[in-house]
Amino acid sequence: MPIFMDRHIVPGIEAKNAAEAHREDLRVQDKFGCRCMTYWVDEERGNAFCLIDAPNKEAVEKMHNSAHGLIPHEILQVNSNVVEAFLGRIQDPEAYYSPEDPDLKVFNDPAFRIILVTETMDMGLLSHKMGKEKAQHLTALYHEIMRAQLHQYEGREVELKGQGFIASFVSVTQAVSCAVAVMKGLHVAGELIGLRMGLNAGMPVSKSPELFGDTVNMARYLCKLGGENQIVMASIIREIYKDDGPQGISQHQQLKCIGPSDENFLQLLMETLFKNWSDPQFGVGEFCEQMSMSKSKLYRKSTELTGKSPNELLREYRLQKSLALMRTDRNIAQTTFDSGFSSPSYFTKCFQERFGLQPMAYRKHFT
């Protein structure tokens, strides 16, 4: 059966309340064909999350309604391996038994996590720039240092996608320290591979169809803002990480913070690019319309935050997407139009100017 994680928003919830509700779920689960695997409760933020093996979402809702009447606000189908990677478990942790109720297992384990996303230069471009042997050596060094620091600072490696990592931390201090240690450990090698890092924090279930989807996406967006040897942090990281001592944010030149209003603009900007990059008819005029901004305002906000004009951003986004397209069986003409360019000659010109080699030369790295 599929596995679901749901989210209950319950202001004022306590660990004991969640334990009682979970016990009621266990009592009726068989009636609805469900198996309640475990739960997380976040007293500070008023959230509870249940992990349930169930036939469908409707069965989850009916079970909760019958047990205690708390209908989930969101339900997301998940992969148990991904849940364990992000949250560290898919079963109940150690618990204590309530003195008032010896049959009640109580634990307080928030599902709130700090998410670190890293990105590096495309491997084909790195091989072209450094040579295949040196590119492989630098990548292996990056992986070695990244995994060593994740172990040192109790981070969990969630995914290795391309040349980038996704990692999960319980502690914001350890997440920041890990990112800084990776930058320090790589030093010049970080610059050579184009390492960028984004730090964000959030809940596992929101509006995204993926676990921690909104949190991971914003961390990826933050990667786009960083310069060499820089770690870009969301406003929530700054809010949590208030230590002004020797290990405070102000002591680390690698750390860059952005505010909530810039985050909102960045999210809308990147979502608009994501929805429209493959459409050759999408230009600056359509960009402004979908962002509900004048050309001058969009230009000013875009250059202030990203250092690029809207037109430059759109071209860069399309060129980055074209790299992935060329790792498939598409030819150059197909890649041109699928990545939103209207002319193969213009695409080739832009590609050459941006990456320093012809598209066909890039393809040879993967054929």
PDB file of N, CA, C and O in Angstrom, residues 275-304:
ATOM      1  N   LYS A 275       7.734  28.189 -15.025  1.00  0.00           N
ATOM      2  CA  LYS A 275       6.500  27.935 -15.777  1.00  0.00           C
ATOM      3  C   LYS A 275       6.627  28.298 -17.254  1.00  0.00           C
ATOM      4  O   LYS A 275       5.881  27.769 -18.084  1.00  0.00           O
ATOM      5  N   ASN A 276       7.570  29.181 -17.595  1.00  0.00           N
ATOM      6  CA  ASN A 276       7.551  29.759 -18.946  1.00  0.00           C
ATOM      7  C   ASN A 276       8.838  29.618 -19.758  1.00  0.00           C
ATOM      8  O   ASN A 276       8.864  30.007 -20.924  1.00  0.00           O
ATOM      9  N   TRP A 277       9.892  29.053 -19.182  1.00  0.00           N
ATOM     10  CA  TRP A 277      11.190  29.077 -19.852  1.00  0.00           C
ATOM     11  C   TRP A 277      11.184  28.382 -21.209  1.00  0.00           C
ATOM     12  O   TRP A 277      11.923  28.768 -22.112  1.00  0.00           O
ATOM     13  N   SER A 278      10.341  27.363 -21.398  1.00  0.00           N
ATOM     14  CA  SER A 278      10.366  26.608 -22.658  1.00  0.00           C
ATOM     15  C   SER A 278       9.496  27.228 -23.751  1.00  0.00           C
ATOM     16  O   SER A 278       9.465  26.730 -24.878  1.00  0.00           O
ATOM     17  N   ASP A 279       8.829  28.326 -23.447  1.00  0.00           N
ATOM     18  CA  ASP A 279       7.961  28.996 -24.419  1.00  0.00           C
ATOM     19  C   ASP A 279       8.750  30.086 -25.148  1.00  0.00           C
ATOM     20  O   ASP A 279       9.107  31.099 -24.552  1.00  0.00           O
ATOM     21  N   PRO A 280       9.016  29.921 -26.458  1.00  0.00           N
ATOM     22  CA  PRO A 280       9.781  30.929 -27.193  1.00  0.00           C
ATOM     23  C   PRO A 280       9.094  32.292 -27.247  1.00  0.00           C
ATOM     24  O   PRO A 280       9.756  33.310 -27.477  1.00  0.00           O
ATOM     25  N   GLN A 281       7.769  32.312 -27.042  1.00  0.00           N
ATOM     26  CA  GLN A 281       7.028  33.568 -27.096  1.00  0.00           C
ATOM     27  C   GLN A 281       7.114  34.350 -25.789  1.00  0.00           C
ATOM     28  O   GLN A 281       6.652  35.488 -25.711  1.00  0.00           O
ATOM     29  N   PHE A 282       7.668  33.715 -24.756  1.00  0.00           N
ATOM     30  CA  PHE A 282       7.757  34.373 -23.454  1.00  0.00           C
ATOM     31  C   PHE A 282       8.980  35.277 -23.432  1.00  0.00           C
ATOM     32  O   PHE A 282      10.115  34.821 -23.551  1.00  0.00           O
ATOM     33  N   GLY A 283       8.724  36.581 -23.306  1.00  0.00           N
ATOM     34  CA  GLY A 283       9.805  37.559 -23.251  1.00  0.00           C
ATOM     35  C   GLY A 283       9.627  38.489 -22.073  1.00  0.00           C
ATOM     36  O   GLY A 283       8.848  38.224 -21.154  1.00  0.00           O
ATOM     37  N   VAL A 284      10.327  39.611 -22.094  1.00  0.00           N
ATOM     38  CA  VAL A 284      10.296  40.534 -20.956  1.00  0.00           C
ATOM     39  C   VAL A 284       8.886  41.101 -20.741  1.00  0.00           C
ATOM     40  O   VAL A 284       8.453  41.274 -19.595  1.00  0.00           O
ATOM     41  N   GLY A 285       8.170  41.364 -21.830  1.00  0.00           N
ATOM     42  CA  GLY A 285       6.809  41.887 -21.682  1.00  0.00           C
ATOM     43  C   GLY A 285       5.909  40.930 -20.930  1.00  0.00           C
ATOM     44  O   GLY A 285       5.178  41.324 -20.004  1.00  0.00           O
ATOM     45  N   GLU A 286       5.950  39.661 -21.315  1.00  0.00           N
ATOM     46  CA  GLU A 286       5.148  38.638 -20.632  1.00  0.00           C
ATOM     47  C   GLU A 286       5.655  38.421 -19.206  1.00  0.00           C
ATOM     48  O   GLU A 286       4.868  38.157 -18.292  1.00  0.00           O
ATOM     49  N   PHE A 287       6.963  38.551 -19.026  1.00  0.00           N
ATOM     50  CA  PHE A 287       7.575  38.428 -17.701  1.00  0.00           C
ATOM     51  C   PHE A 287       6.962  39.475 -16.759  1.00  0.00           C
ATOM     52  O   PHE A 287       6.532  39.164 -15.639  1.00  0.00           O
ATOM     53  N   CYS A 288       6.931  40.729 -17.208  1.00  0.00           N
ATOM     54  CA  CYS A 288       6.381  41.818 -16.409  1.00  0.00           C
ATOM     55  C   CYS A 288       4.902  41.585 -16.100  1.00  0.00           C
ATOM     56  O   CYS A 288       4.445  41.814 -14.973  1.00  0.00           O
ATOM     57  N   GLU A 289       4.184  41.110 -17.102  1.00  0.00           N
ATOM     58  CA  GLU A 289       2.749  40.880 -16.914  1.00  0.00           C
ATOM     59  C   GLU A 289       2.495  39.823 -15.847  1.00  0.00           C
ATOM     60  O   GLU A 289       1.647  40.015 -14.972  1.00  0.00           O
ATOM     61  N   GLN A 290       3.222  38.731 -15.904  1.00  0.00           N
ATOM     62  CA  GLN A 290       3.000  37.666 -14.930  1.00  0.00           C
ATOM     63  C   GLN A 290       3.513  38.021 -13.545  1.00  0.00           C
ATOM     64  O   GLN A 290       3.025  37.505 -12.534  1.00  0.00           O
ATOM     65  N   MET A 291       4.502  38.892 -13.473  1.00  0.00           N
ATOM     66  CA  MET A 291       5.015  39.354 -12.184  1.00  0.00           C
ATOM     67  C   MET A 291       4.221  40.536 -11.637  1.00  0.00           C
ATOM     68  O   MET A 291       4.445  40.968 -10.503  1.00  0.00           O
ATOM     69  N   SER A 292       3.299  41.058 -12.472  1.00  0.00           N
ATOM     70  CA  SER A 292       2.478  42.233 -12.098  1.00  0.00           C
ATOM     71  C   SER A 292       3.367  43.422 -11.724  1.00  0.00           C
ATOM     72  O   SER A 292       3.160  44.101 -10.720  1.00  0.00           O
ATOM     73  N   MET A 293       4.375  43.669 -12.561  1.00  0.00           N
ATOM     74  CA  MET A 293       5.308  44.768 -12.333  1.00  0.00           C
ATOM     75  C   MET A 293       5.576  45.497 -13.636  1.00  0.00           C
ATOM     76  O   MET A 293       5.501  44.906 -14.711  1.00  0.00           O
ATOM     77  N   SER A 294       5.908  46.766 -13.525  1.00  0.00           N
ATOM     78  CA  SER A 294       6.336  47.521 -14.695  1.00  0.00           C
ATOM     79  C   SER A 294       7.735  47.062 -15.086  1.00  0.00           C
ATOM     80  O   SER A 294       8.444  46.439 -14.293  1.00  0.00           O
ATOM     81  N   LYS A 295       8.138  47.373 -16.323  1.00  0.00           N
ATOM     82  CA  LYS A 295       9.474  46.983 -16.776  1.00  0.00           C
ATOM     83  C   LYS A 295      10.566  47.586 -15.902  1.00  0.00           C
ATOM     84  O   LYS A 295      11.554  46.924 -15.573  1.00  0.00           O
ATOM     85  N   SER A 296      10.385  48.848 -15.523  1.00  0.00           N
ATOM     86  CA  SER A 296      11.423  49.508 -14.724  1.00  0.00           C
ATOM     87  C   SER A 296      11.524  48.900 -13.329  1.00  0.00           C
ATOM     88  O   SER A 296      12.626  48.697 -12.811  1.00  0.00           O
ATOM     89  N   LYS A 297      10.371  48.566 -12.735  1.00  0.00           N
ATOM     90  CA  LYS A 297      10.409  47.994 -11.384  1.00  0.00           C
ATOM     91  C   LYS A 297      10.988  46.587 -11.412  1.00  0.00           C
ATOM     92  O   LYS A 297      11.801  46.224 -10.550  1.00  0.00           O
ATOM     93  N   LEU A 298      10.585  45.784 -12.395  1.00  0.00           N
ATOM     94  CA  LEU A 298      11.112  44.424 -12.483  1.00  0.00           C
ATOM     95  C   LEU A 298      12.609  44.456 -12.744  1.00  0.00           C
ATOM     96  O   LEU A 298      13.366  43.674 -12.151  1.00  0.00           O
ATOM     97  N   TYR A 299      13.050  45.352 -13.608  1.00  0.00           N
ATOM     98  CA  TYR A 299      14.472  45.484 -13.894  1.00  0.00           C
ATOM     99  C   TYR A 299      15.238  45.857 -12.629  1.00  0.00           C
ATOM    100  O   TYR A 299      16.274  45.251 -12.314  1.00  0.00           O
ATOM    101  N   ARG A 300      14.719  46.844 -11.888  1.00  0.00           N
ATOM    102  CA  ARG A 300      15.408  47.303 -10.676  1.00  0.00           C
ATOM    103  C   ARG A 300      15.480  46.196  -9.628  1.00  0.00           C
ATOM    104  O   ARG A 300      16.537  45.924  -9.068  1.00  0.00           O
ATOM    105  N   LYS A 301      14.354  45.527  -9.362  1.00  0.00           N
ATOM    106  CA  LYS A 301      14.318  44.483  -8.341  1.00  0.00           C
ATOM    107  C   LYS A 301      15.196  43.296  -8.738  1.00  0.00           C
ATOM    108  O   LYS A 301      15.890  42.712  -7.907  1.00  0.00           O
ATOM    109  N   SER A 302      15.140  42.943 -10.020  1.00  0.00           N
ATOM    110  CA  SER A 302      15.902  41.792 -10.498  1.00  0.00           C
ATOM    111  C   SER A 302      17.404  42.044 -10.394  1.00  0.00           C
ATOM    112  O   SER A 302      18.158  41.190  -9.905  1.00  0.00           O
ATOM    113  N   THR A 303      17.851  43.204 -10.848  1.00  0.00           N
ATOM    114  CA  THR A 303      19.290  43.501 -10.810  1.00  0.00           C
ATOM    115  C   THR A 303      19.781  43.677  -9.382  1.00  0.00           C
ATOM    116  O   THR A 303      20.911  43.287  -9.058  1.00  0.00           O
ATOM    117  N   GLU A 304      18.962  44.256  -8.502  1.00  0.00           N
ATOM    118  CA  GLU A 304      19.362  44.428  -7.109  1.00  0.00           C
ATOM    119  C   GLU A 304      19.581  43.081  -6.420  1.00  0.00           C
ATOM    120  O   GLU A 304      20.533  42.908  -5.659  1.00  0.00           O
TER     121      GLU A 304
END
